[in-house]
Coordinates of C-alpha atoms in Angstrom, one line a residue:
M38 CA -57.2 -27.9 -29.5
T39 CA -56.5 -30.2 -32.4
T40 CA -53.2 -30.6 -34.2
T41 CA -52.3 -32.2 -37.5
E42 CA -48.7 -33.2 -38.1
S43 CA -48.8 -35.1 -41.4
H44 CA -45.8 -34.5 -43.7
P45 CA -44.2 -31.5 -42.0
P46 CA -41.7 -29.8 -44.3
T47 CA -38.0 -30.1 -44.2
D48 CA -35.7 -27.1 -44.2
G49 CA -32.3 -26.9 -45.8
P50 CA -30.1 -29.9 -46.7
S51 CA -31.2 -32.0 -43.8
D52 CA -33.5 -34.9 -44.5
Q53 CA -35.0 -34.6 -41.1
P54 CA -38.6 -33.3 -40.9
A55 CA -39.0 -29.8 -39.6
P56 CA -39.3 -29.8 -35.9
V57 CA -42.8 -29.5 -34.3
V58 CA -43.3 -28.7 -30.6
R59 CA -46.5 -28.5 -28.6
T60 CA -46.8 -25.4 -26.4
T61 CA -49.5 -24.6 -23.9
A62 CA -51.3 -22.6 -26.6
G63 CA -50.8 -24.9 -29.6
A64 CA -48.3 -26.7 -31.7
V65 CA -45.5 -24.8 -33.6
R66 CA -43.3 -25.8 -36.5
G67 CA -39.8 -24.5 -36.7
R68 CA -36.9 -24.8 -39.1
R69 CA -33.6 -26.7 -39.0
E70 CA -30.8 -24.2 -39.5
E71 CA -27.1 -25.0 -39.2
G72 CA -27.6 -27.9 -36.8
L73 CA -30.1 -26.2 -34.7
A74 CA -33.9 -26.2 -34.5
V75 CA -35.1 -22.6 -34.6
F76 CA -38.6 -21.3 -33.8
R77 CA -39.5 -17.7 -34.3
G78 CA -42.5 -15.5 -33.5
I79 CA -44.3 -17.7 -30.9
P80 CA -46.9 -15.7 -29.0
F81 CA -46.3 -15.8 -25.2
A82 CA -49.2 -13.4 -24.5
A83 CA -52.2 -12.0 -26.4
P84 CA -51.8 -8.8 -28.5
P85 CA -52.0 -5.9 -26.0
V86 CA -54.5 -3.9 -28.1
G87 CA -58.1 -2.9 -27.8
E88 CA -59.3 -3.4 -24.3
A89 CA -56.0 -5.0 -23.4
R90 CA -54.0 -1.9 -24.4
F91 CA -51.9 -0.4 -21.6
M92 CA -52.8 -3.4 -19.4
A93 CA -50.8 -6.2 -17.9
P94 CA -50.2 -9.0 -20.5
R95 CA -52.9 -11.6 -20.9
P96 CA -52.5 -15.3 -21.9
A97 CA -51.9 -16.0 -25.5
H98 CA -54.9 -17.1 -27.6
A99 CA -54.8 -20.8 -28.3
W100 CA -54.8 -22.1 -31.9
D101 CA -55.7 -25.3 -33.7
G102 CA -53.4 -27.2 -36.0
I103 CA -49.7 -26.4 -36.4
R104 CA -48.6 -22.8 -36.5
D105 CA -45.5 -22.1 -38.6
A106 CA -42.9 -20.4 -36.4
Y107 CA -40.6 -19.3 -39.2
A108 CA -40.6 -15.5 -38.9
F109 CA -39.9 -13.1 -36.1
G110 CA -43.0 -11.4 -34.7
P111 CA -43.6 -7.7 -35.4
P112 CA -41.7 -5.2 -33.2
P113 CA -43.5 -3.3 -30.5
P114 CA -44.4 0.2 -31.6
Q115 CA -41.4 2.5 -31.8
D116 CA -39.4 4.7 -34.1
L117 CA -38.6 2.1 -36.8
G118 CA -35.8 4.3 -38.1
N119 CA -33.9 3.3 -35.0
L120 CA -34.1 -0.4 -36.0
G121 CA -31.9 0.2 -39.1
G122 CA -28.6 -1.4 -39.8
P123 CA -26.9 -3.7 -42.3
G124 CA -28.8 -6.9 -42.8
L125 CA -31.9 -5.7 -41.0
L126 CA -34.6 -8.3 -41.5
D127 CA -37.9 -7.3 -43.0
V128 CA -40.0 -5.9 -40.2
P129 CA -43.4 -7.6 -40.2
E130 CA -46.6 -5.7 -39.6
G131 CA -49.3 -6.7 -37.1
D132 CA -50.1 -6.3 -33.4
E133 CA -48.6 -9.6 -32.1
W134 CA -45.8 -7.8 -30.5
L135 CA -45.4 -10.2 -27.6
T136 CA -43.6 -13.1 -29.1
A137 CA -40.6 -15.3 -28.2
N138 CA -38.0 -17.1 -30.3
V139 CA -36.1 -20.3 -29.5
W140 CA -32.8 -21.7 -30.7
T141 CA -32.2 -25.2 -29.5
P142 CA -29.8 -28.0 -30.5
E143 CA -32.7 -30.4 -30.4
P144 CA -36.3 -30.1 -29.1
D145 CA -35.9 -33.2 -27.0
P146 CA -37.7 -33.0 -23.6
A147 CA -35.3 -35.4 -22.1
A148 CA -32.3 -33.2 -22.9
R149 CA -32.9 -30.6 -20.2
R150 CA -30.2 -28.2 -21.4
P151 CA -29.5 -24.9 -19.7
V152 CA -31.8 -22.1 -20.9
M153 CA -30.6 -18.6 -21.6
V154 CA -33.3 -15.8 -22.0
W155 CA -32.1 -12.7 -23.8
I156 CA -33.6 -9.3 -23.0
Y157 CA -32.6 -6.6 -25.4
G158 CA -31.6 -3.0 -24.6
G159 CA -32.5 0.2 -26.4
A160 CA -33.1 2.9 -23.7
Y161 CA -36.5 1.4 -22.9
K162 CA -37.8 3.1 -26.1
L163 CA -36.7 0.8 -28.9
G164 CA -35.6 -2.7 -29.6
H165 CA -36.8 -5.9 -31.4
T166 CA -35.6 -9.5 -31.3
G167 CA -35.6 -9.6 -35.1
S168 CA -32.6 -7.3 -35.1
P169 CA -29.8 -9.4 -36.8
G170 CA -27.3 -8.5 -34.1
Y171 CA -29.3 -10.7 -31.7
D172 CA -29.1 -13.9 -33.9
A173 CA -28.4 -16.4 -31.1
R174 CA -27.2 -19.3 -33.2
H175 CA -23.5 -19.1 -32.1
I176 CA -24.5 -19.0 -28.4
A177 CA -26.8 -22.0 -28.7
A178 CA -24.4 -24.1 -30.8
D179 CA -21.1 -23.3 -29.1
G180 CA -22.6 -23.6 -25.6
D181 CA -25.0 -26.5 -26.2
V182 CA -27.8 -24.4 -24.6
V183 CA -31.3 -23.4 -25.4
V184 CA -31.6 -19.7 -26.1
V185 CA -34.8 -17.7 -25.9
S186 CA -35.3 -14.1 -26.9
L187 CA -38.5 -12.1 -26.3
N188 CA -40.2 -8.9 -27.4
Y189 CA -41.5 -6.5 -24.8
R190 CA -43.4 -3.2 -25.0
V191 CA -41.1 -0.2 -25.0
G192 CA -41.6 3.6 -25.0
M193 CA -45.2 4.9 -24.5
E194 CA -46.8 1.5 -24.6
G195 CA -44.4 -0.1 -22.2
F196 CA -43.0 2.5 -19.8
A197 CA -44.9 5.8 -19.9
F198 CA -46.9 6.8 -16.8
I199 CA -50.5 6.5 -17.7
E200 CA -53.4 6.9 -15.3
G201 CA -55.5 3.8 -15.1
A202 CA -52.7 1.5 -16.3
P203 CA -50.1 -0.5 -14.4
A204 CA -46.6 0.9 -14.3
N205 CA -43.7 -1.0 -15.9
R206 CA -45.8 -2.8 -18.5
G207 CA -42.6 -3.7 -20.3
L208 CA -41.3 -5.5 -17.2
L209 CA -44.7 -7.3 -16.8
D210 CA -44.2 -8.5 -20.4
Q211 CA -40.8 -9.9 -19.5
V212 CA -42.4 -11.7 -16.5
A213 CA -45.1 -13.2 -18.8
A214 CA -42.4 -14.4 -21.2
L215 CA -40.4 -16.0 -18.3
E216 CA -43.6 -17.7 -17.2
W217 CA -44.0 -19.0 -20.8
V218 CA -40.4 -20.3 -20.6
R219 CA -41.2 -22.1 -17.3
D220 CA -44.3 -23.7 -18.7
N221 CA -43.0 -24.6 -22.2
I222 CA -39.2 -24.8 -22.5
E223 CA -38.9 -28.4 -21.5
A224 CA -40.6 -29.4 -24.8
F225 CA -37.9 -27.4 -26.6
G226 CA -35.1 -29.4 -24.9
G227 CA -34.5 -26.9 -22.0
D228 CA -34.4 -27.3 -18.3
P229 CA -37.0 -25.0 -16.6
D230 CA -35.0 -25.2 -13.4
R231 CA -31.8 -23.8 -15.0
V232 CA -32.9 -20.5 -16.5
T233 CA -30.5 -17.7 -16.9
V234 CA -31.6 -14.2 -17.9
F235 CA -29.1 -12.1 -19.7
G236 CA -29.4 -8.6 -21.2
E237 CA -27.5 -5.4 -22.0
S238 CA -28.2 -1.7 -21.2
A239 CA -31.9 -1.3 -20.8
G240 CA -32.0 -5.1 -20.9
A241 CA -29.6 -5.2 -17.9
G242 CA -31.7 -2.5 -16.2
S243 CA -34.7 -4.7 -16.7
I244 CA -32.9 -7.6 -15.2
A245 CA -31.9 -5.5 -12.2
S246 CA -35.6 -4.7 -11.8
L247 CA -36.7 -8.4 -12.2
L248 CA -34.3 -9.2 -9.3
A249 CA -36.3 -6.8 -7.1
M250 CA -39.8 -7.9 -8.3
E251 CA -41.7 -10.4 -6.2
R252 CA -43.7 -11.6 -9.2
A253 CA -40.4 -12.6 -10.9
T254 CA -39.3 -14.8 -8.0
G255 CA -38.5 -18.3 -9.0
L256 CA -38.6 -17.7 -12.7
F257 CA -34.9 -17.7 -13.2
R258 CA -31.9 -19.1 -11.3
R259 CA -29.1 -17.0 -12.7
A260 CA -28.7 -13.5 -14.2
I261 CA -26.2 -11.7 -16.4
A262 CA -26.5 -7.9 -16.5
Q263 CA -24.3 -6.2 -19.0
S264 CA -23.9 -2.4 -18.6
V265 CA -26.6 -1.7 -16.1
P266 CA -28.0 1.9 -16.4
G267 CA -28.6 3.5 -13.1
T268 CA -31.8 5.4 -14.3
F269 CA -34.8 4.3 -12.3
F270 CA -37.6 6.9 -12.0
S271 CA -39.5 7.8 -8.8
G272 CA -43.2 7.8 -9.1
E273 CA -43.3 11.6 -9.0
L274 CA -40.8 12.0 -11.8
A275 CA -42.5 9.4 -14.0
R276 CA -45.9 11.2 -13.5
D277 CA -44.4 14.5 -14.4
I278 CA -42.7 13.1 -17.5
G279 CA -46.0 11.4 -18.4
L280 CA -47.8 14.7 -18.3
A281 CA -45.2 16.2 -20.7
L282 CA -45.4 13.2 -23.0
A283 CA -49.2 13.4 -23.3
A284 CA -49.0 17.2 -23.7
E285 CA -47.0 16.6 -26.9
L286 CA -50.2 15.2 -28.3
G287 CA -52.5 17.8 -26.6
L288 CA -53.9 15.0 -24.3
R289 CA -53.9 13.9 -20.7
P290 CA -51.9 10.9 -19.6
T291 CA -54.9 8.7 -19.2
V292 CA -55.9 5.3 -20.7
A293 CA -59.0 7.0 -22.2
D294 CA -57.1 9.8 -23.9
L295 CA -54.1 7.9 -25.1
S296 CA -56.1 5.0 -26.4
T297 CA -57.5 7.4 -29.1
I298 CA -54.0 7.5 -30.7
A299 CA -53.0 4.5 -32.8
P300 CA -50.0 2.7 -31.3
R301 CA -47.6 3.4 -34.2
R302 CA -48.5 7.1 -34.0
L303 CA -48.2 7.3 -30.3
T304 CA -44.5 6.9 -30.5
S305 CA -44.2 10.4 -31.8
A306 CA -44.7 11.8 -28.3
G307 CA -41.6 10.2 -27.1
E308 CA -39.6 11.2 -30.1
T309 CA -40.5 14.9 -29.9
L310 CA -40.1 15.1 -26.1
S311 CA -36.7 13.4 -26.3
A312 CA -35.4 16.1 -28.5
K313 CA -36.1 18.8 -25.9
M314 CA -35.7 17.1 -22.6
L315 CA -32.8 19.5 -21.7
Q316 CA -35.4 22.2 -21.4
Y317 CA -36.7 20.4 -18.3
I318 CA -33.4 20.1 -16.5
D319 CA -34.6 22.3 -13.6
R320 CA -37.5 19.8 -13.0
W321 CA -36.0 16.4 -14.1
G322 CA -32.4 17.0 -13.1
Q323 CA -30.1 14.2 -14.1
A324 CA -32.8 12.4 -16.1
A325 CA -33.0 15.3 -18.6
P326 CA -29.6 14.9 -20.4
T327 CA -30.3 11.2 -21.0
V328 CA -32.9 12.3 -23.6
T329 CA -34.7 9.1 -22.7
P330 CA -38.2 9.8 -21.1
F331 CA -38.7 6.1 -20.2
S332 CA -37.2 4.0 -17.4
P333 CA -38.5 1.5 -14.9
V334 CA -40.6 3.2 -12.3
V335 CA -40.3 2.6 -8.6
D336 CA -44.0 2.6 -8.2
G337 CA -44.2 0.6 -4.9
E338 CA -46.2 -2.2 -6.5
V339 CA -44.7 -3.7 -9.7
L340 CA -41.3 -2.5 -8.7
P341 CA -41.5 -2.0 -4.9
T342 CA -38.1 -0.3 -4.3
S343 CA -35.0 0.4 -6.3
P344 CA -33.0 -2.7 -7.2
Y345 CA -30.1 -1.6 -5.0
Q346 CA -32.3 -1.4 -1.9
A347 CA -34.0 -4.7 -2.8
L348 CA -30.8 -6.6 -3.4
A349 CA -29.1 -5.2 -0.3
A350 CA -32.1 -6.5 1.6
G351 CA -31.7 -10.0 0.2
S352 CA -34.4 -10.0 -2.5
A353 CA -32.1 -12.0 -4.9
K354 CA -29.7 -13.8 -2.6
D355 CA -30.7 -17.1 -4.1
V356 CA -30.0 -15.9 -7.7
E357 CA -26.4 -16.1 -8.9
L358 CA -25.3 -13.0 -10.7
V359 CA -22.7 -11.9 -13.3
V360 CA -22.6 -8.1 -13.8
G361 CA -20.2 -5.8 -15.5
H362 CA -19.5 -2.9 -17.8
N363 CA -17.3 -1.6 -20.6
R364 CA -14.5 0.7 -19.7
D365 CA -15.4 3.6 -22.1
E366 CA -19.2 3.3 -22.1
Y367 CA -20.2 6.9 -22.8
R368 CA -17.8 7.4 -25.6
L369 CA -20.3 5.9 -28.0
F370 CA -22.8 8.6 -27.4
I371 CA -20.2 11.4 -27.7
A372 CA -19.1 9.9 -31.0
M373 CA -22.7 9.5 -32.3
A374 CA -23.3 13.2 -31.5
G375 CA -20.1 14.0 -33.6
R376 CA -18.4 15.6 -30.5
L377 CA -15.3 13.4 -30.0
G378 CA -12.4 15.7 -29.3
Q379 CA -14.7 18.8 -29.2
I380 CA -15.7 18.9 -25.5
T381 CA -14.9 22.2 -23.8
D382 CA -13.9 22.8 -20.2
E383 CA -17.2 24.5 -19.7
Q384 CA -19.1 21.5 -20.9
A385 CA -16.9 19.2 -18.7
T386 CA -17.6 21.5 -15.7
S387 CA -21.3 21.3 -16.3
A388 CA -21.3 17.5 -16.5
L389 CA -19.2 17.2 -13.4
R390 CA -21.5 19.5 -11.4
L391 CA -24.6 17.6 -12.5
F392 CA -23.4 14.0 -12.2
A393 CA -20.4 13.7 -9.8
P394 CA -21.4 12.5 -6.4
G395 CA -21.4 14.7 -3.3
P396 CA -21.2 18.5 -2.8
D397 CA -17.6 18.7 -3.9
G398 CA -18.0 16.2 -6.8
E399 CA -16.4 18.4 -9.4
Q400 CA -13.2 19.0 -7.5
A401 CA -13.0 15.4 -6.3
Y402 CA -13.1 14.2 -10.0
R403 CA -10.5 16.8 -11.0
A404 CA -8.2 15.7 -8.1
A405 CA -8.7 12.0 -8.9
F406 CA -7.9 12.5 -12.6
P407 CA -5.4 15.4 -12.6
D408 CA -4.1 14.8 -16.1
A409 CA -7.5 14.3 -17.7
S410 CA -8.6 16.5 -20.6
P411 CA -12.0 18.2 -20.6
G412 CA -13.2 15.5 -23.0
E413 CA -11.9 12.7 -20.7
L414 CA -13.5 14.2 -17.6
Y415 CA -16.8 14.7 -19.5
E416 CA -16.8 11.1 -20.6
R417 CA -15.5 9.6 -17.4
V418 CA -18.2 11.1 -15.1
Q419 CA -21.0 10.2 -17.4
T420 CA -19.6 6.7 -18.0
D421 CA -19.4 6.3 -14.2
W422 CA -22.8 7.8 -13.4
L423 CA -24.8 6.1 -16.1
F424 CA -23.3 2.6 -16.4
N425 CA -20.1 1.7 -14.5
M426 CA -20.9 2.5 -11.0
P427 CA -24.6 1.3 -11.2
S428 CA -23.2 -2.0 -12.4
L429 CA -20.5 -2.3 -9.7
H430 CA -23.0 -1.2 -7.0
L431 CA -25.5 -3.8 -8.1
A432 CA -22.8 -6.4 -7.4
E433 CA -22.1 -4.8 -4.1
A434 CA -25.8 -4.7 -3.2
Q435 CA -26.1 -8.4 -4.1
T436 CA -23.2 -9.4 -1.8
A437 CA -24.5 -7.2 1.0
G438 CA -27.8 -9.0 0.8
G439 CA -26.1 -12.4 1.2
G440 CA -25.9 -13.3 -2.5
R441 CA -23.0 -14.0 -4.9
A442 CA -21.9 -11.8 -7.8
H443 CA -19.1 -12.1 -10.3
V444 CA -17.9 -8.8 -11.9
Y445 CA -16.2 -8.2 -15.3
E446 CA -14.9 -5.2 -17.2
L447 CA -14.5 -5.2 -21.0
T448 CA -11.4 -3.1 -21.9
W449 CA -10.7 -4.4 -25.5
P450 CA -11.1 -1.5 -27.9
A451 CA -13.5 -1.7 -30.8
P452 CA -11.4 -1.8 -34.1
G453 CA -13.8 0.5 -36.0
S454 CA -13.0 4.2 -36.4
G455 CA -9.3 3.5 -36.0
G456 CA -9.8 2.4 -32.4
A457 CA -11.2 5.8 -31.3
L458 CA -14.3 4.4 -29.8
G459 CA -12.4 2.3 -27.3
A460 CA -14.3 -0.2 -25.2
C461 CA -17.6 1.7 -25.7
H462 CA -21.2 1.0 -24.9
G463 CA -22.7 -2.0 -26.9
L464 CA -19.3 -3.5 -27.9
D465 CA -20.1 -6.6 -25.8
I466 CA -23.2 -7.4 -28.0
P467 CA -21.4 -8.3 -31.3
L468 CA -18.6 -10.0 -29.3
L469 CA -21.1 -12.2 -27.4
F470 CA -23.3 -13.0 -30.4
G471 CA -20.6 -13.1 -33.0
T472 CA -22.6 -10.7 -35.1
Y473 CA -19.8 -8.3 -36.3
R474 CA -21.6 -6.9 -39.3
A475 CA -25.0 -6.4 -37.9
D476 CA -26.6 -3.4 -36.2
L477 CA -24.0 -1.6 -34.0
G478 CA -21.4 -4.2 -34.9
A479 CA -21.2 -2.7 -38.4
L480 CA -20.0 0.6 -36.8
L481 CA -17.7 -1.0 -34.1
F482 CA -16.0 -3.4 -36.5
A483 CA -16.2 -1.1 -39.6
G484 CA -17.5 -4.0 -41.7
A485 CA -14.1 -5.7 -41.7
E486 CA -13.4 -9.3 -41.1
P487 CA -13.0 -9.9 -37.4
S488 CA -9.4 -10.5 -36.3
A489 CA -8.2 -13.7 -34.7
E490 CA -8.0 -11.6 -31.5
A491 CA -11.6 -10.6 -31.8
E492 CA -12.7 -14.1 -32.6
A493 CA -10.9 -15.4 -29.5
L494 CA -12.5 -12.8 -27.2
S495 CA -15.9 -13.6 -28.8
S496 CA -15.4 -17.3 -28.0
R497 CA -14.4 -16.5 -24.5
F498 CA -17.5 -14.4 -23.9
R499 CA -19.8 -17.2 -25.1
A500 CA -17.8 -19.8 -23.1
S501 CA -18.0 -17.8 -19.9
W502 CA -21.7 -16.9 -20.3
T503 CA -22.8 -20.5 -21.1
S504 CA -20.6 -22.0 -18.4
F505 CA -22.3 -19.7 -15.9
A506 CA -25.7 -20.7 -17.3
R507 CA -24.7 -24.4 -16.9
T508 CA -22.9 -24.4 -13.5
G509 CA -23.0 -20.9 -11.9
D510 CA -19.3 -20.5 -12.5
P511 CA -18.2 -18.1 -15.3
G512 CA -14.6 -19.0 -14.8
W513 CA -13.4 -16.3 -12.4
P514 CA -13.8 -15.7 -8.6
A515 CA -16.8 -14.1 -7.0
Y516 CA -16.5 -10.4 -6.1
D517 CA -16.1 -9.4 -2.5
G518 CA -15.4 -6.2 -0.6
T519 CA -11.8 -7.1 0.3
E520 CA -9.9 -8.3 -2.8
R521 CA -12.5 -7.0 -5.3
L522 CA -11.4 -9.4 -8.0
V523 CA -12.9 -9.0 -11.5
Q524 CA -12.4 -10.5 -14.9
V525 CA -10.9 -8.0 -17.3
L526 CA -11.8 -9.0 -20.8
D527 CA -9.1 -7.9 -23.3
A528 CA -6.8 -9.5 -25.8
E529 CA -5.1 -11.1 -22.9
P530 CA -7.9 -11.6 -20.3
V531 CA -6.8 -11.4 -16.7
V532 CA -8.3 -11.5 -13.2
R533 CA -7.3 -8.6 -11.1
A534 CA -8.5 -6.1 -8.5
Y535 CA -11.2 -3.8 -9.9
P536 CA -9.4 -1.6 -12.4
E537 CA -11.5 1.6 -11.9
E538 CA -10.4 2.1 -8.3
A539 CA -10.3 5.9 -8.6
S540 CA -13.9 6.0 -9.7
R541 CA -15.0 3.3 -7.2
R542 CA -13.6 5.5 -4.3
L543 CA -15.4 8.6 -5.6
W544 CA -18.7 6.7 -5.6
E545 CA -18.2 4.7 -2.4
G546 CA -21.4 4.9 -0.3
Y547 CA -23.4 6.6 -3.0
D548 CA -27.1 5.7 -3.0
F549 CA -28.4 4.8 -6.4
S550 CA -32.1 5.4 -5.5
A551 CA -34.9 6.4 -7.8
L552 CA -34.3 9.7 -9.6
P553 CA -36.5 12.4 -8.0
L554 CA -38.7 15.2 -9.4
L555 CA -36.9 18.3 -8.3

């Protein structure tokens, strides 16, 4: 490999030359932006197309000279309509889906700053690091850390069951990106021995999976899982959903059949099946109402067991963990369906019977929340089943396995929609990144200037997250089974016993194992 570095350009008002860093595959040139060096669209693996399609990621192709790392790489195939939002960057074309981006105070190998690797959410079927809500400049600058974000395959390409292909290809992409971080981040000013992975929703579910995966061992020292979804598929369920996905195209779920469909067209199978998953409730049970036909698969190989079993057995006892959730997670989905205030008692009863734990789950919920309206019961049981209890139980599994976990709950209500959304799913993203007008932030903050209260909470998020990445201490005590202390994030943050005690008791002892095929 040869490189030429004569007269690299400057960017912005700085008279410093644009930063150039040599990676294992070649040299990249970034930009200087607001006191940071920023590199975008660096391949960490080869394009997973042609013979490599549906396979585990392969090493990135080397290049000669200096590659400009100015623009985010193209998103993995998905419904691009789901990437919309104010300020959305132009989505590039191409098949280099597997790229990473770096925000660093300075690419000085001697600096060895803490490294934070962001894994986006999106129900395992959409997401892209170029979404403006994931602009990491505030995290890198405020915390004096190096931030990396990565693209991974989603939907059909990343998570569908396909005969002849490894399961959990999206998770394997994340492992490849973390291996790239291990091998390259020192040149960007990061410390490869102080890597923290952090992610939200499907990103948090991915992190829970990585904690259980032997091939991810040693690639990160700390983890922050925000709103962990409890949906992990058994092999049998994944296979059955895979058959239904391929049938939408009149094909079999094999590499040979599905390779005949262009990646951008293959997404249509997931879109059409999502719209009618409720028709499969007798076969897919609790997975059907999620309208998400993709999740990590407990296949016995890539993901040997459910994260809860693995952590309880000590798989991640040497990884320090922060895990938490938002108080009103499911309200976002009720609002987006236009059903706030419109839930009937019949609908509440159906949800309680499907999701509440134990044979008397419905009555137990009604007894625990005697004054709750149908809408509140409907929301509560789905918030608990999908996010809150999976998050809490991940912490409990970690402590049972000999590890340490810190737990938080976000209770500050989103100001958008007159406060009707509460502390709903996704609110932690604009607060953490400080991106109030981008993506979901535009809905949750209604396009208004953030209040001083919001700015203070946003700063607290970044301070806690980056402190944890630096030292392993987010600023509040570790969780245990006696005091159950958690950080409640609100206008006046406080450390107290876990606030959702009624729900915790209802779900005590529940086994969050892989969802079965009925």
